[in-house]
Amino acid sequence: NAGVMQNPRHLVRRRGQEARLRCSPMKGHSHVYWYRQLPEEGLKFMVYLQKENIIDESGMPKERFSAEFPKEGPSILRIQQVVRGDSAAYFCASSQPGTGGDSPLHFGNGTRLTVT
Amino acid sequence: AQKITQTQPGMFVQEKEAVTLDCTYDTSDQSYGLFWYKQPSSGEMIFLIYQGSYDEQNATEGRYSLNFQKARKSANLVISASQLGDSAMYFCAMRGGSRGGDTGRRALTFGSGTRLQVQP
């Protein structure tokens, strides 16, 4: 029973390049959440998606960041024209559909993005 | 809006002793859920324990228990019989709507964390 799978585990990009982070939710989960964690800080919510739908993107920066969760395939967090301030750990989490507020989010191991 | 406050950036505890990690929260939701996660140095986020706002009894999971005081809006994590492997960052989190429906799938709001170090 595979957990939430994120890849790559580590990603290095130069300023101005694009970063693509992938997340495959747990089997049976159709809700995906992306969080960002800066060093020595807590997780900051970015976006919540269901298949082919963005439910809540209130935590996403207005520019350069986008997310999708297509009908087939993993969820993608895309960062265009990366800057040094984008360096962080990006976590994906998933949960089951139709469950109450007591269902925890199951997290992947994160992608550590370093912008040089 | 929801807010989680963890006022202890770091804590030390001797092996085999109990430790309490503080968490206070603020929300306008009538029902909500509170969660604790552990993040070891390897970086993964591990779910520990859950408390619903309508639950009358404090949650327990093995050596973890949650001291829930609704009137004070606090949800402190108690770890009994600390082990060296408990050394990690601990995050308190909450979600509005613990009684199902669409609000049951809201994202979690996290606190800034407490770094626990267990000493031999």
Tab-separated table of C-alpha atoms in Angstrom:
chain	number	residue	atom	x	y	z
A	1	ASN	CA	0.000	0.000	0.000
A	2	ALA	CA	2.183	2.819	-1.313
A	3	GLY	CA	2.005	6.130	0.454
A	4	VAL	CA	2.112	9.559	-1.115
A	5	MET	CA	4.904	9.596	-3.660
A	6	GLN	CA	6.767	12.769	-4.491
A	7	ASN	CA	9.541	13.217	-6.988
A	8	PRO	CA	12.137	14.301	-7.342
A	9	ARG	CA	13.377	14.190	-3.763
A	10	HIS	CA	15.893	16.943	-4.474
A	11	LEU	CA	15.781	19.480	-7.293
A	12	VAL	CA	18.359	22.102	-8.151
A	13	ARG	CA	17.481	24.909	-10.530
A	14	ARG	CA	19.228	28.074	-11.615
A	15	ARG	CA	17.457	31.380	-11.300
A	16	GLY	CA	15.031	31.842	-14.166
A	17	GLN	CA	14.507	28.160	-14.862
A	18	GLU	CA	11.296	26.232	-14.330
A	19	ALA	CA	10.713	23.704	-11.557
A	20	ARG	CA	8.176	20.879	-11.820
A	21	LEU	CA	7.305	18.924	-8.737
A	22	ARG	CA	5.230	15.762	-8.960
A	23	CYS	CA	2.926	14.100	-6.481
A	24	SER	CA	1.040	10.821	-6.715
A	25	PRO	CA	-1.534	10.533	-3.914
A	26	MET	CA	-2.201	7.412	-1.913
A	27	LYS	CA	-4.320	4.802	-3.630
A	28	GLY	CA	-7.971	5.740	-3.329
A	29	HIS	CA	-7.251	9.365	-2.464
A	30	SER	CA	-8.555	12.014	-4.803
A	31	HIS	CA	-7.717	15.142	-2.823
A	32	VAL	CA	-4.261	16.665	-3.013
A	33	TYR	CA	-2.755	19.515	-1.006
A	34	TRP	CA	0.533	21.312	-1.567
A	35	TYR	CA	2.468	22.949	1.260
A	36	ARG	CA	5.739	24.874	1.392
A	37	GLN	CA	8.162	24.726	4.298
A	38	LEU	CA	11.012	27.180	4.746
A	39	PRO	CA	13.918	26.127	7.002
A	40	GLU	CA	12.985	26.027	10.695
A	41	GLU	CA	9.401	27.030	9.937
A	42	GLY	CA	6.031	25.327	9.817
A	43	LEU	CA	4.169	24.248	6.716
A	44	LYS	CA	2.348	26.937	4.782
A	45	PHE	CA	-0.686	25.914	2.756
A	46	MET	CA	-0.496	26.654	-0.947
A	47	VAL	CA	-3.254	24.895	-2.859
A	48	TYR	CA	-5.911	22.184	-2.573
A	49	LEU	CA	-6.976	20.224	-5.641
A	50	GLN	CA	-9.302	17.456	-6.627
A	51	LYS	CA	-9.111	15.688	-9.962
A	52	GLU	CA	-9.301	18.391	-12.668
A	53	ASN	CA	-10.393	21.019	-10.136
A	54	ILE	CA	-8.666	23.624	-8.017
A	55	ILE	CA	-10.691	23.895	-4.812
A	56	ASP	CA	-8.652	26.410	-2.834
A	57	GLU	CA	-5.610	28.286	-4.060
A	58	SER	CA	-5.624	30.979	-1.417
A	59	GLY	CA	-2.027	30.212	-0.430
A	60	MET	CA	-0.539	30.289	-3.890
A	61	PRO	CA	1.557	33.260	-4.964
A	62	LYS	CA	-0.260	35.122	-7.725
A	63	GLU	CA	2.575	34.908	-10.182
A	64	ARG	CA	4.885	32.150	-11.424
A	65	PHE	CA	3.185	29.357	-9.438
A	66	SER	CA	0.562	26.989	-10.799
A	67	ALA	CA	-0.805	23.569	-9.888
A	68	GLU	CA	-2.829	20.932	-11.616
A	69	PHE	CA	-4.237	17.511	-10.875
A	70	PRO	CA	-5.268	15.954	-14.181
A	71	LYS	CA	-7.715	13.117	-14.623
A	72	GLU	CA	-4.795	10.796	-15.316
A	73	GLY	CA	-1.372	11.087	-13.783
A	74	PRO	CA	0.168	12.868	-10.831
A	75	SER	CA	-0.475	16.320	-9.481
A	76	ILE	CA	2.089	18.866	-10.676
A	77	LEU	CA	3.266	21.988	-8.901
A	78	ARG	CA	4.966	24.243	-11.408
A	79	ILE	CA	7.175	27.198	-10.564
A	80	GLN	CA	8.235	29.357	-13.481
A	81	GLN	CA	11.282	31.621	-13.503
A	82	VAL	CA	12.443	30.472	-10.099
A	83	VAL	CA	14.160	32.885	-7.722
A	84	ARG	CA	16.333	32.172	-4.692
A	85	GLY	CA	13.391	32.815	-2.374
A	86	ASP	CA	11.628	29.779	-3.845
A	87	SER	CA	14.207	27.509	-2.204
A	88	ALA	CA	12.233	25.418	0.252
A	89	ALA	CA	10.809	21.991	0.910
A	90	TYR	CA	7.537	21.399	-0.919
A	91	PHE	CA	5.235	18.798	0.561
A	92	CYS	CA	2.290	17.106	-1.021
A	93	ALA	CA	-0.457	15.495	1.032
A	94	SER	CA	-3.554	13.530	0.131
A	95	SER	CA	-6.808	12.521	1.774
A	96	GLN	CA	-9.799	10.375	0.982
A	97	PRO	CA	-12.924	11.761	-0.659
A	98	GLY	CA	-16.111	12.202	1.328
A	99	THR	CA	-14.575	11.942	4.762
A	100	GLY	CA	-15.092	14.140	7.758
A	101	GLY	CA	-12.724	16.581	9.323
A	102	ASP	CA	-11.132	13.870	11.381
A	103	SER	CA	-9.223	12.368	8.481
A	104	PRO	CA	-5.560	13.281	8.660
A	105	LEU	CA	-3.573	14.362	5.669
A	106	HIS	CA	-1.015	11.791	4.563
A	107	PHE	CA	2.196	13.465	3.495
A	108	GLY	CA	4.863	12.558	1.004
A	109	ASN	CA	8.553	12.907	1.843
A	110	GLY	CA	8.765	16.272	0.150
A	111	THR	CA	10.829	17.800	-2.644
A	112	ARG	CA	13.740	19.981	-1.587
A	113	LEU	CA	14.113	22.735	-4.141
A	114	THR	CA	17.370	24.666	-4.234
A	115	VAL	CA	17.678	27.674	-6.506
A	116	THR	CA	21.239	28.705	-7.264
B	1	ALA	CA	-9.382	32.573	9.781
B	2	GLN	CA	-7.573	29.960	11.797
B	3	LYS	CA	-4.371	30.349	13.762
B	4	ILE	CA	-2.163	27.889	15.601
B	5	THR	CA	0.400	29.073	18.138
B	6	GLN	CA	3.264	26.976	19.460
B	7	THR	CA	5.229	29.090	21.910
B	8	GLN	CA	8.085	26.668	22.599
B	9	PRO	CA	10.690	26.789	19.824
B	10	GLY	CA	12.715	24.097	21.602
B	11	MET	CA	12.315	21.652	24.449
B	12	PHE	CA	14.650	19.243	26.216
B	13	VAL	CA	13.569	16.133	28.108
B	14	GLN	CA	15.409	13.299	29.759
B	15	GLU	CA	14.891	9.830	28.371
B	16	LYS	CA	11.978	7.983	30.020
B	17	GLU	CA	10.417	11.192	31.344
B	18	ALA	CA	7.158	12.732	30.136
B	19	VAL	CA	7.034	16.002	28.199
B	20	THR	CA	4.232	18.388	27.247
B	21	LEU	CA	4.321	20.375	24.027
B	22	ASP	CA	2.035	23.394	24.045
B	23	CYS	CA	-0.446	24.365	21.360
B	24	THR	CA	-3.116	27.048	21.409
B	25	TYR	CA	-5.470	27.822	18.589
B	26	ASP	CA	-7.932	30.411	17.413
B	27	THR	CA	-10.875	29.791	15.122
B	28	SER	CA	-14.366	31.046	14.449
B	29	ASP	CA	-15.551	27.595	13.386
B	30	GLN	CA	-18.034	25.884	15.670
B	31	SER	CA	-16.545	22.487	14.965
B	32	TYR	CA	-12.970	21.667	14.124
B	33	GLY	CA	-10.264	19.041	14.369
B	34	LEU	CA	-6.832	19.252	15.928
B	35	PHE	CA	-3.853	17.196	14.789
B	36	TRP	CA	-0.246	16.624	15.815
B	37	TYR	CA	2.491	15.661	13.391
B	38	LYS	CA	6.099	14.634	13.970
B	39	GLN	CA	8.881	15.602	11.575
B	40	PRO	CA	12.173	13.794	12.243
B	41	SER	CA	15.451	15.015	10.796
B	42	SER	CA	14.836	12.892	7.700
B	43	GLY	CA	12.037	15.325	6.831
B	44	GLU	CA	8.886	13.257	6.469
B	45	MET	CA	5.656	14.293	8.203
B	46	ILE	CA	4.205	11.605	10.434
B	47	PHE	CA	0.637	11.835	11.747
B	48	LEU	CA	0.472	11.176	15.508
B	49	ILE	CA	-2.930	11.949	16.980
B	50	TYR	CA	-6.288	13.628	16.339
B	51	GLN	CA	-8.821	15.394	18.599
B	52	GLY	CA	-12.261	16.520	17.496
B	53	SER	CA	-13.763	19.603	19.083
B	54	TYR	CA	-16.880	17.660	20.052
B	55	ASP	CA	-14.959	14.751	21.553
B	56	GLU	CA	-15.530	14.680	25.281
B	57	GLN	CA	-12.552	12.517	26.059
B	58	ASN	CA	-8.930	13.361	25.406
B	59	ALA	CA	-7.412	11.402	22.545
B	60	THR	CA	-4.710	8.831	23.237
B	61	GLU	CA	-2.475	6.851	20.878
B	62	GLY	CA	0.081	4.702	22.623
B	63	ARG	CA	2.551	7.010	24.376
B	64	TYR	CA	0.862	10.090	22.910
B	65	SER	CA	-2.070	11.835	24.499
B	66	LEU	CA	-3.723	15.138	23.775
B	67	ASN	CA	-4.664	17.402	26.672
B	68	PHE	CA	-7.628	19.195	25.143
B	69	GLN	CA	-9.007	22.201	27.009
B	70	LYS	CA	-11.676	23.697	24.807
B	71	ALA	CA	-12.427	26.742	26.953
B	72	ARG	CA	-8.753	27.681	26.902
B	73	LYS	CA	-8.430	26.757	23.225
B	74	SER	CA	-5.437	24.593	23.944
B	75	ALA	CA	-4.481	21.165	22.607
B	76	ASN	CA	-1.217	20.193	24.232
B	77	LEU	CA	0.589	17.002	23.240
B	78	VAL	CA	1.869	14.822	26.051
B	79	ILE	CA	4.539	12.230	25.288
B	80	SER	CA	5.057	9.732	28.080
B	81	ALA	CA	8.234	7.736	28.667
B	82	SER	CA	10.297	9.697	26.127
B	83	GLN	CA	12.631	7.760	23.881
B	84	LEU	CA	15.682	8.938	21.959
B	85	GLY	CA	13.745	8.363	18.737
B	86	ASP	CA	11.217	10.984	19.823
B	87	SER	CA	13.753	13.723	19.049
B	88	ALA	CA	12.131	15.652	16.195
B	89	MET	CA	10.080	18.705	15.273
B	90	TYR	CA	6.457	18.531	16.385
B	91	PHE	CA	3.704	20.465	14.659
B	92	CYS	CA	0.218	21.203	15.876
B	93	ALA	CA	-2.393	21.701	13.156
B	94	MET	CA	-6.099	22.296	12.835
B	95	ARG	CA	-8.893	22.058	10.330
B	96	GLY	CA	-12.339	23.640	10.543
B	97	GLY	CA	-15.354	21.346	10.331
B	98	SER	CA	-15.014	18.042	12.124
B	99	ARG	CA	-18.494	16.824	11.333
B	100	GLY	CA	-18.139	15.915	7.695
B	101	GLY	CA	-19.332	17.694	4.618
B	102	ASP	CA	-17.163	19.794	2.397
B	103	THR	CA	-15.444	21.416	5.331
B	104	GLY	CA	-14.060	18.029	6.239
B	105	ARG	CA	-11.663	18.307	3.360
B	106	ARG	CA	-10.239	21.698	4.084
B	107	ALA	CA	-6.496	22.055	4.290
B	108	LEU	CA	-4.752	21.977	7.651
B	109	THR	CA	-3.317	25.106	9.231
B	110	PHE	CA	0.017	24.437	10.967
B	111	GLY	CA	1.836	26.043	13.860
B	112	SER	CA	5.519	26.957	13.705
B	113	GLY	CA	6.603	23.807	15.524
B	114	THR	CA	8.547	22.772	18.607
B	115	ARG	CA	11.906	21.044	18.364
B	116	LEU	CA	12.104	18.306	20.978
B	117	GLN	CA	15.441	16.843	21.999
B	118	VAL	CA	15.482	13.744	24.171
B	119	GLN	CA	18.656	13.393	26.207
B	120	PRO	CA	20.051	10.061	27.417
